[in-house]
Amino acid sequence: MNAEVIVTGDEIVTGQILDTNSQWLSIRLQLLGIRVLYHTAVGDELVSIADVVRIALERADVIITTGGLGPTQDDLTREAVAEAIGKPLREDPATIKHLQALFARRNRPFTEAHRKQALFPEGSRPIPNPRGTAPGIFVEVPRPNKAPAYIFCLPGVPAEMREMWQTTVERMILDISGASTVIVHRTINTFGRPESEVEALVKDLLERGKNPRVGINASEGTIILRIAAEGQSEAECHALLEPVVEQIYKTLGDLIFGEGEDGLQHAVIGLLRKHGKRLCVAEWGTSGLIGSWLGEVPDRLPYFVGGWIIGGVEGLASALSLPPDVAAQQDLRQSRLVEVLAARCRDAFQADFGLAVGPFPQDSPHPDAPGQLVVALAGPDGTYTRGIGVSGHPAIIKPLCAKHALNFVRQHLLRLG
């Protein structure tokens, strides 16, 4: 079977928001043995969306749309699908009751606009949405002289879409494809080596035709290994997975920082908790990104205690208790300045460790020579410093440097035992 992923929204086609849903869905479909042949993005126009769905029905067996299922006037996916398949919209009483109860629990008024989310093309059925208000839509569409096509309409909110996939849609697609087997996934996240080097280390595992299948991709410096085992039962799949996972851990060692949705921030918080230590951050070049990531970890307290965001020389002067004119005269390329910032932050927050990230270096006169971003970690046994080469596309430099800084902390905590 082949598939097409359709993402709707003016914000997508105008470039205001990056479409990550198509990438995420395509990876999952591939793991199910469904070949993705097309990605389509379309703006919030009823005729355009309906045309795109009609085209998809001619060339794809599985069609997944994301976006356009909410209560507003520009949420047009349900109307477009109904028009494309030639079916009227019908209100589903069970969905109305569910939505009314959901809004009552949240102490929010249920308006006429929200009733729109209970409309479904005739012959379709809802896909439960455990977290949001907009249920998805599933419809089987007969086609002349060929097998039916299957449309799955999911919300555009990534967290809602992904949970609906994992709880309902994946199993439905396996049933449709006729697969009698079970597929179990593991995702292993690494940082510290480029994709080419990680690939070389596990090259034998990446060969096509193996079970489990192992794939590799990169995301802002994080190198991700995706393993999928296929068998007659979950127990059989796990038995196939474990030797491969064990080999990956043995080969990659401390390059691995977590699995699944874990980021480096989760690994750092886990190690701080293990050692009973507290961390604070002072960020210049990363503009608070590290603190934001750490602040999103559910069990961060009391291990992440807060931090400073340095926006310029005046902020540096305040953090270091220096007159502004004196701060302005400092050589920002010197690691000593970042080391002092880490120590001052540690003292101010009474933390065990203070992480400081210096400013981004000015553009080098030599394009081939990357600048150095300095990070420093002040702790009970002294201050450690590292220079990070700043190169790459501007869109990923800041998150990449934030990850390098967190990995610097992680590596130090690993050495504590």
CSV table of C-alpha atoms in Angstrom, one decimal:
chain,number,residue,atom,x,y,z
A,1,MET,CA,0.0,0.0,0.0
A,2,ASN,CA,1.1,3.6,-0.6
A,3,ALA,CA,0.2,6.8,1.3
A,4,GLU,CA,-0.2,10.5,0.9
A,5,VAL,CA,0.1,13.0,3.8
A,6,ILE,CA,-1.9,16.2,3.5
A,7,VAL,CA,-1.3,19.1,5.8
A,8,THR,CA,-3.7,22.1,5.7
A,9,GLY,CA,-3.3,25.7,6.9
A,10,ASP,CA,-2.4,29.1,5.6
A,11,GLU,CA,0.3,29.2,8.3
A,12,ILE,CA,2.0,26.2,6.7
A,13,VAL,CA,2.0,27.2,3.0
A,14,THR,CA,3.1,30.8,3.9
A,15,GLY,CA,6.0,29.4,5.9
A,16,GLN,CA,5.0,30.9,9.2
A,17,ILE,CA,5.0,27.4,10.8
A,18,LEU,CA,7.2,24.5,10.0
A,19,ASP,CA,5.4,21.3,9.0
A,20,THR,CA,6.7,18.6,11.3
A,21,ASN,CA,3.6,16.4,11.2
A,22,SER,CA,4.4,15.1,7.7
A,23,GLN,CA,7.8,14.1,8.7
A,24,TRP,CA,6.6,12.3,11.9
A,25,LEU,CA,3.8,10.5,10.1
A,26,SER,CA,6.0,9.4,7.2
A,27,ILE,CA,8.5,7.8,9.6
A,28,ARG,CA,5.6,5.9,11.3
A,29,LEU,CA,4.0,4.8,8.1
A,30,GLN,CA,7.3,3.5,6.8
A,31,LEU,CA,7.7,1.4,9.9
A,32,LEU,CA,4.3,-0.2,9.2
A,33,GLY,CA,5.4,-1.1,5.7
A,34,ILE,CA,3.4,1.7,4.0
A,35,ARG,CA,5.3,3.6,1.3
A,36,VAL,CA,4.7,7.4,1.4
A,37,LEU,CA,4.8,8.7,-2.1
A,38,TYR,CA,3.4,12.2,-1.6
A,39,HIS,CA,3.4,15.2,0.8
A,40,THR,CA,0.9,17.9,0.0
A,41,ALA,CA,0.4,21.2,1.8
A,42,VAL,CA,-2.7,23.3,1.0
A,43,GLY,CA,-4.1,26.6,2.4
A,44,ASP,CA,-7.4,27.2,4.1
A,45,GLU,CA,-9.6,27.2,1.1
A,46,LEU,CA,-12.5,24.8,0.8
A,47,VAL,CA,-12.2,24.2,-3.0
A,48,SER,CA,-8.4,23.8,-2.8
A,49,ILE,CA,-8.6,21.2,0.0
A,50,ALA,CA,-11.3,19.3,-1.7
A,51,ASP,CA,-9.3,19.2,-4.9
A,52,VAL,CA,-6.2,17.9,-3.1
A,53,VAL,CA,-8.3,15.1,-1.4
A,54,ARG,CA,-9.7,14.1,-4.8
A,55,ILE,CA,-6.3,13.9,-6.3
A,56,ALA,CA,-5.0,11.9,-3.3
A,57,LEU,CA,-7.9,9.4,-3.7
A,58,GLU,CA,-6.7,8.6,-7.3
A,59,ARG,CA,-3.1,7.9,-6.3
A,60,ALA,CA,-2.9,6.8,-2.7
A,61,ASP,CA,-4.4,4.0,-0.7
A,62,VAL,CA,-4.0,5.6,2.7
A,63,ILE,CA,-4.6,9.4,3.0
A,64,ILE,CA,-3.8,11.2,6.3
A,65,THR,CA,-4.7,14.8,6.7
A,66,THR,CA,-3.6,17.0,9.6
A,67,GLY,CA,-5.2,20.3,10.6
A,68,GLY,CA,-8.5,22.0,10.0
A,69,LEU,CA,-10.7,20.1,12.4
A,70,GLY,CA,-11.4,22.9,15.0
A,71,PRO,CA,-14.4,25.1,15.5
A,72,THR,CA,-13.3,28.2,13.6
A,73,GLN,CA,-14.3,29.4,10.1
A,74,ASP,CA,-11.0,28.5,8.6
A,75,ASP,CA,-11.2,24.9,9.8
A,76,LEU,CA,-12.4,23.3,6.6
A,77,THR,CA,-11.1,19.8,6.5
A,78,ARG,CA,-14.4,18.0,7.3
A,79,GLU,CA,-16.3,20.1,4.8
A,80,ALA,CA,-13.6,19.5,2.1
A,81,VAL,CA,-13.5,15.7,2.6
A,82,ALA,CA,-17.3,15.5,2.5
A,83,GLU,CA,-17.3,17.4,-0.8
A,84,ALA,CA,-14.5,15.3,-2.2
A,85,ILE,CA,-16.3,12.0,-1.5
A,86,GLY,CA,-19.7,13.4,-2.4
A,87,LYS,CA,-21.3,12.8,1.0
A,88,PRO,CA,-23.3,15.2,3.2
A,89,LEU,CA,-22.2,16.1,6.8
A,90,ARG,CA,-24.2,14.6,9.6
A,91,GLU,CA,-24.1,15.5,13.3
A,92,ASP,CA,-23.1,12.7,15.6
A,93,PRO,CA,-25.1,12.7,18.8
A,94,ALA,CA,-22.5,10.7,20.8
A,95,THR,CA,-19.8,13.2,19.9
A,96,ILE,CA,-22.1,16.1,20.9
A,97,LYS,CA,-22.6,14.5,24.4
A,98,HIS,CA,-18.9,13.9,24.7
A,99,LEU,CA,-18.0,17.5,23.8
A,100,GLN,CA,-20.7,18.9,26.2
A,101,ALA,CA,-19.3,16.8,29.0
A,102,LEU,CA,-15.7,17.8,28.2
A,103,PHE,CA,-16.5,21.5,28.2
A,104,ALA,CA,-18.4,21.2,31.4
A,105,ARG,CA,-15.4,19.5,33.1
A,106,ARG,CA,-13.2,22.3,31.9
A,107,ASN,CA,-15.7,25.0,33.1
A,108,ARG,CA,-15.9,26.4,29.6
A,109,PRO,CA,-19.1,27.3,27.6
A,110,PHE,CA,-20.1,25.0,24.8
A,111,THR,CA,-21.1,27.2,21.9
A,112,GLU,CA,-22.8,26.6,18.6
A,113,ALA,CA,-19.3,27.0,17.0
A,114,HIS,CA,-18.1,23.9,18.9
A,115,ARG,CA,-21.0,21.8,17.5
A,116,LYS,CA,-19.1,21.9,14.2
A,117,GLN,CA,-16.6,19.4,15.6
A,118,ALA,CA,-19.4,16.8,15.8
A,119,LEU,CA,-20.1,16.9,12.1
A,120,PHE,CA,-18.9,13.9,10.1
A,121,PRO,CA,-19.2,13.0,6.4
A,122,GLU,CA,-22.0,10.4,6.0
A,123,GLY,CA,-20.5,6.9,6.4
A,124,SER,CA,-17.5,8.0,8.4
A,125,ARG,CA,-16.8,7.5,12.0
A,126,PRO,CA,-15.0,9.5,14.8
A,127,ILE,CA,-11.4,8.9,15.9
A,128,PRO,CA,-11.2,9.5,19.6
A,129,ASN,CA,-9.0,12.5,20.7
A,130,PRO,CA,-7.9,11.8,24.3
A,131,ARG,CA,-6.4,15.3,24.9
A,132,GLY,CA,-8.2,17.8,22.6
A,133,THR,CA,-11.8,18.8,21.7
A,134,ALA,CA,-11.6,17.9,18.0
A,135,PRO,CA,-12.1,14.2,17.2
A,136,GLY,CA,-10.6,12.8,14.1
A,137,ILE,CA,-12.4,11.3,11.1
A,138,PHE,CA,-12.1,8.0,9.5
A,139,VAL,CA,-13.8,7.1,6.2
A,140,GLU,CA,-13.4,4.2,3.7
A,141,VAL,CA,-13.9,5.4,0.2
A,142,PRO,CA,-14.9,2.9,-2.6
A,143,ARG,CA,-13.0,3.4,-5.9
A,144,PRO,CA,-14.0,2.0,-9.3
A,145,ASN,CA,-11.8,-0.9,-10.5
A,146,LYS,CA,-9.5,-0.8,-7.5
A,147,ALA,CA,-9.3,-1.4,-3.8
A,148,PRO,CA,-10.9,1.2,-1.5
A,149,ALA,CA,-8.9,4.2,-0.2
A,150,TYR,CA,-8.9,5.1,3.5
A,151,ILE,CA,-8.9,8.7,4.8
A,152,PHE,CA,-7.7,9.5,8.3
A,153,CYS,CA,-8.3,13.2,9.4
A,154,LEU,CA,-6.2,14.2,12.4
A,155,PRO,CA,-5.8,17.5,14.3
A,156,GLY,CA,-2.8,19.7,13.4
A,157,VAL,CA,-1.7,20.0,17.1
A,158,PRO,CA,1.3,17.6,17.1
A,159,ALA,CA,0.8,16.3,20.6
A,160,GLU,CA,-2.9,15.4,19.9
A,161,MET,CA,-2.1,14.0,16.5
A,162,ARG,CA,0.7,11.8,17.8
A,163,GLU,CA,-1.4,10.4,20.7
A,164,MET,CA,-4.3,9.6,18.4
A,165,TRP,CA,-1.9,7.8,16.1
A,166,GLN,CA,-0.4,5.7,18.9
A,167,THR,CA,-3.7,4.9,20.6
A,168,THR,CA,-6.0,4.3,17.5
A,169,VAL,CA,-4.7,5.0,14.0
A,170,GLU,CA,-1.6,2.8,13.9
A,171,ARG,CA,-3.6,-0.3,14.8
A,172,MET,CA,-6.4,0.6,12.3
A,173,ILE,CA,-3.8,0.9,9.5
A,174,LEU,CA,-2.3,-2.5,10.4
A,175,ASP,CA,-5.7,-4.1,10.2
A,176,ILE,CA,-6.4,-2.4,6.9
A,177,SER,CA,-3.1,-3.5,5.4
A,178,GLY,CA,-3.9,-7.0,6.3
A,179,ALA,CA,-0.8,-7.4,8.4
A,180,SER,CA,-1.2,-10.3,10.8
A,181,THR,CA,1.9,-9.4,12.6
A,182,VAL,CA,2.7,-7.1,15.6
A,183,ILE,CA,5.2,-4.3,15.3
A,184,VAL,CA,7.1,-3.0,18.3
A,185,HIS,CA,9.3,0.1,18.2
A,186,ARG,CA,12.3,1.5,20.1
A,187,THR,CA,13.9,4.8,19.6
A,188,ILE,CA,17.4,5.5,20.8
A,189,ASN,CA,18.7,9.1,21.0
A,190,THR,CA,22.4,10.0,20.8
A,191,PHE,CA,24.5,13.2,20.8
A,192,GLY,CA,28.1,14.1,20.4
A,193,ARG,CA,29.0,12.6,17.0
A,194,PRO,CA,27.7,13.6,13.5
A,195,GLU,CA,25.3,11.3,11.7
A,196,SER,CA,27.9,9.9,9.4
A,197,GLU,CA,30.1,8.7,12.3
A,198,VAL,CA,27.2,7.2,14.2
A,199,GLU,CA,26.0,5.5,11.0
A,200,ALA,CA,29.5,4.0,10.4
A,201,LEU,CA,29.6,2.6,14.0
A,202,VAL,CA,26.3,0.7,13.5
A,203,LYS,CA,26.5,0.2,9.7
A,204,ASP,CA,25.8,-3.6,9.8
A,205,LEU,CA,22.5,-3.0,11.7
A,206,LEU,CA,21.2,-0.6,9.0
A,207,GLU,CA,21.2,-3.1,6.2
A,208,ARG,CA,17.9,-3.4,4.4
A,209,GLY,CA,15.8,-6.5,4.7
A,210,LYS,CA,16.6,-7.2,8.4
A,211,ASN,CA,14.2,-7.8,11.2
A,212,PRO,CA,14.4,-5.7,13.3
A,213,ARG,CA,14.7,-2.8,10.9
A,214,VAL,CA,17.0,0.0,12.0
A,215,GLY,CA,16.8,3.5,10.6
A,216,ILE,CA,18.8,6.6,11.4
A,217,ASN,CA,18.0,10.3,11.1
A,218,ALA,CA,19.3,13.6,12.5
A,219,SER,CA,17.4,16.4,14.2
A,220,GLU,CA,19.3,19.6,15.2
A,221,GLY,CA,22.4,17.5,16.2
A,222,THR,CA,20.5,14.7,17.8
A,223,ILE,CA,21.1,11.4,16.0
A,224,ILE,CA,18.2,9.1,16.3
A,225,LEU,CA,18.1,5.4,15.8
A,226,ARG,CA,14.7,3.9,15.2
A,227,ILE,CA,14.3,0.2,15.6
A,228,ALA,CA,11.1,-1.8,14.5
A,229,ALA,CA,10.7,-5.5,15.1
A,230,GLU,CA,7.9,-7.5,13.4
A,231,GLY,CA,6.6,-10.7,14.8
A,232,GLN,CA,3.5,-12.7,15.7
A,233,SER,CA,3.4,-11.4,19.3
A,234,GLU,CA,4.8,-8.6,21.4
A,235,ALA,CA,6.9,-11.1,23.2
A,236,GLU,CA,8.4,-12.3,20.0
A,237,CYS,CA,9.1,-8.7,18.9
A,238,HIS,CA,10.8,-7.9,22.2
A,239,ALA,CA,12.9,-11.0,21.9
A,240,LEU,CA,14.1,-9.8,18.4
A,241,LEU,CA,14.6,-6.2,19.7
A,242,GLU,CA,16.7,-6.8,22.7
A,243,PRO,CA,19.9,-8.2,21.1
A,244,VAL,CA,19.9,-5.3,18.6
A,245,VAL,CA,19.3,-2.7,21.4
A,246,GLU,CA,22.0,-4.3,23.5
A,247,GLN,CA,24.5,-4.1,20.6
A,248,ILE,CA,23.6,-0.4,20.0
A,249,TYR,CA,24.2,0.4,23.6
A,250,LYS,CA,27.5,-1.5,23.7
A,251,THR,CA,28.7,0.2,20.5
A,252,LEU,CA,27.6,3.8,21.2
A,253,GLY,CA,28.1,3.9,25.0
A,254,ASP,CA,27.8,7.4,26.5
A,255,LEU,CA,26.8,8.8,23.2
A,256,ILE,CA,23.3,7.6,24.1
A,257,PHE,CA,21.4,9.9,26.4
A,258,GLY,CA,17.9,8.5,26.3
A,259,GLU,CA,15.0,6.9,24.4
A,260,GLY,CA,11.7,7.9,22.9
A,261,GLU,CA,10.8,11.5,23.5
A,262,ASP,CA,13.6,12.1,26.0
A,263,GLY,CA,15.8,15.1,25.3
A,264,LEU,CA,19.2,16.0,26.8
A,265,GLN,CA,17.4,18.1,29.4
A,266,HIS,CA,15.7,14.9,30.7
A,267,ALA,CA,19.1,13.1,30.9
A,268,VAL,CA,20.6,16.0,32.8
A,269,ILE,CA,17.7,16.2,35.3
A,270,GLY,CA,17.9,12.4,35.8
A,271,LEU,CA,21.6,12.6,36.6
A,272,LEU,CA,21.1,15.6,38.9
A,273,ARG,CA,18.4,13.6,40.7
A,274,LYS,CA,20.7,10.6,40.9
A,275,HIS,CA,23.5,12.6,42.6
A,276,GLY,CA,21.2,14.9,44.6
A,277,LYS,CA,22.7,18.0,42.9
A,278,ARG,CA,21.1,21.3,41.9
A,279,LEU,CA,21.9,23.3,38.7
A,280,CYS,CA,21.4,26.9,37.6
A,281,VAL,CA,22.2,28.5,34.2
A,282,ALA,CA,23.4,31.8,32.9
A,283,GLU,CA,22.7,32.1,29.2
A,284,TRP,CA,23.9,34.7,26.7
A,285,GLY,CA,24.3,33.0,23.3
A,286,THR,CA,21.4,30.6,23.8
A,287,SER,CA,19.0,33.3,25.0
A,288,GLY,CA,17.2,31.2,27.7
A,289,LEU,CA,16.7,28.1,25.5
A,290,ILE,CA,18.4,25.8,28.0
A,291,GLY,CA,16.4,27.1,30.9
A,292,SER,CA,13.2,26.7,28.9
A,293,TRP,CA,14.0,23.1,28.1
A,294,LEU,CA,14.9,22.3,31.7
A,295,GLY,CA,11.8,24.0,32.9
A,296,GLU,CA,9.6,21.7,30.8
A,297,VAL,CA,10.9,18.5,32.5
A,298,PRO,CA,8.1,17.4,34.8
A,299,ASP,CA,10.4,16.2,37.7
A,300,ARG,CA,12.8,19.1,37.4
A,301,LEU,CA,12.3,20.4,41.0
A,302,PRO,CA,14.4,20.8,43.1
A,303,TYR,CA,17.3,20.0,40.7
A,304,PHE,CA,16.9,22.9,38.3
A,305,VAL,CA,16.7,26.1,40.4
A,306,GLY,CA,16.6,28.8,37.8
A,307,GLY,CA,18.9,31.1,35.9
A,308,TRP,CA,19.7,34.3,34.1
A,309,ILE,CA,19.3,35.4,30.5
A,310,ILE,CA,22.0,37.8,29.5
A,311,GLY,CA,20.9,40.0,26.6
A,312,GLY,CA,24.0,42.2,26.3
A,313,VAL,CA,26.7,44.1,28.1
A,314,GLU,CA,24.4,45.8,30.5
A,315,GLY,CA,23.0,42.4,31.6
A,316,LEU,CA,26.6,41.1,31.9
A,317,ALA,CA,27.5,44.1,34.1
A,318,SER,CA,24.5,43.4,36.4
A,319,ALA,CA,25.3,39.7,36.7
A,320,LEU,CA,29.0,40.3,37.4
A,321,SER,CA,28.4,43.5,39.6
A,322,LEU,CA,30.6,45.5,37.2
A,323,PRO,CA,30.1,49.2,36.2
A,324,PRO,CA,28.7,49.2,32.6
A,325,ASP,CA,31.8,50.9,31.2
A,326,VAL,CA,34.0,48.3,32.7
A,327,ALA,CA,31.9,45.5,31.4
A,328,ALA,CA,32.0,47.0,27.9
A,329,GLN,CA,35.8,46.9,28.0
A,330,GLN,CA,35.8,43.1,28.6
A,331,ASP,CA,37.1,40.8,25.9
A,332,LEU,CA,34.0,38.6,25.4
A,333,ARG,CA,36.1,36.0,23.5
A,334,GLN,CA,38.0,35.1,26.7
A,335,SER,CA,36.9,32.0,28.5
A,336,ARG,CA,37.7,33.6,31.9
A,337,LEU,CA,34.7,35.9,31.6
A,338,VAL,CA,32.3,32.9,31.1
A,339,GLU,CA,33.9,31.0,34.0
A,340,VAL,CA,33.3,34.0,36.3
A,341,LEU,CA,29.7,34.2,35.1
A,342,ALA,CA,29.2,30.5,35.9
A,343,ALA,CA,30.6,30.9,39.4
A,344,ARG,CA,28.6,34.0,40.1
A,345,CYS,CA,25.4,32.3,39.0
A,346,ARG,CA,26.2,29.3,41.1
A,347,ASP,CA,26.7,31.5,44.2
A,348,ALA,CA,23.6,33.6,43.5
A,349,PHE,CA,21.3,30.6,43.3
A,350,GLN,CA,23.2,28.6,46.0
A,351,ALA,CA,23.3,25.7,43.5
A,352,ASP,CA,25.9,22.8,43.3
A,353,PHE,CA,26.6,23.6,39.6
A,354,GLY,CA,26.4,26.8,37.6
A,355,LEU,CA,26.4,26.5,33.8
A,356,ALA,CA,27.2,29.6,31.8
A,357,VAL,CA,27.0,30.0,28.0
A,358,GLY,CA,28.9,32.9,26.5
A,359,PRO,CA,27.9,35.2,23.6
A,360,PHE,CA,27.9,34.0,20.0
A,361,PRO,CA,31.3,35.0,18.4
A,362,GLN,CA,31.3,37.7,15.8
A,363,ASP,CA,31.5,36.5,12.2
A,364,SER,CA,35.0,35.2,11.4
A,365,PRO,CA,36.9,36.9,8.5
A,366,HIS,CA,37.6,33.3,7.5
A,367,PRO,CA,34.3,31.5,6.5
A,368,ASP,CA,35.9,28.1,6.8
A,369,ALA,CA,36.9,28.7,10.4
A,370,PRO,CA,33.9,28.4,12.8
A,371,GLY,CA,33.8,30.7,15.8
A,372,GLN,CA,34.0,29.4,19.3
A,373,LEU,CA,31.1,29.6,21.7
A,374,VAL,CA,32.4,29.2,25.3
A,375,VAL,CA,30.5,27.2,27.9
A,376,ALA,CA,31.7,26.9,31.5
A,377,LEU,CA,30.5,24.7,34.4
A,378,ALA,CA,31.3,25.8,38.0
A,379,GLY,CA,31.0,23.1,40.6
A,380,PRO,CA,32.3,22.1,44.0
A,381,ASP,CA,35.5,20.8,42.5
A,382,GLY,CA,36.3,23.8,40.3
A,383,THR,CA,35.3,25.2,36.9
A,384,TYR,CA,35.5,23.5,33.6
A,385,THR,CA,35.4,25.2,30.2
A,386,ARG,CA,34.8,24.1,26.6
A,387,GLY,CA,34.8,25.9,23.3
A,388,ILE,CA,32.1,24.8,20.8
A,389,GLY,CA,32.6,25.4,17.1
A,390,VAL,CA,29.7,27.4,15.8
A,391,SER,CA,28.9,26.4,12.3
A,392,GLY,CA,25.9,25.3,10.3
A,393,HIS,CA,22.6,26.8,9.2
A,394,PRO,CA,21.5,29.8,11.3
A,395,ALA,CA,18.2,28.1,12.0
A,396,ILE,CA,19.8,25.3,14.0
A,397,ILE,CA,22.9,27.0,15.6
A,398,LYS,CA,21.1,28.1,18.8
A,399,PRO,CA,19.4,24.8,19.6
A,400,LEU,CA,22.6,23.0,18.6
A,401,CYS,CA,24.7,25.0,21.0
A,402,ALA,CA,22.1,24.6,23.7
A,403,LYS,CA,22.4,20.8,23.2
A,404,HIS,CA,26.2,21.0,23.3
A,405,ALA,CA,26.0,22.9,26.6
A,406,LEU,CA,23.6,20.4,28.2
A,407,ASN,CA,25.7,17.5,26.9
A,408,PHE,CA,28.7,19.2,28.6
A,409,VAL,CA,26.8,19.1,31.9
A,410,ARG,CA,25.7,15.5,31.2
A,411,GLN,CA,29.2,14.3,30.6
A,412,HIS,CA,30.5,15.9,33.7
A,413,LEU,CA,27.7,14.3,35.8
A,414,LEU,CA,28.4,10.9,34.2
A,415,ARG,CA,32.0,11.1,35.5
A,416,LEU,CA,30.6,11.5,39.1
A,417,GLY,CA,29.7,7.8,38.9
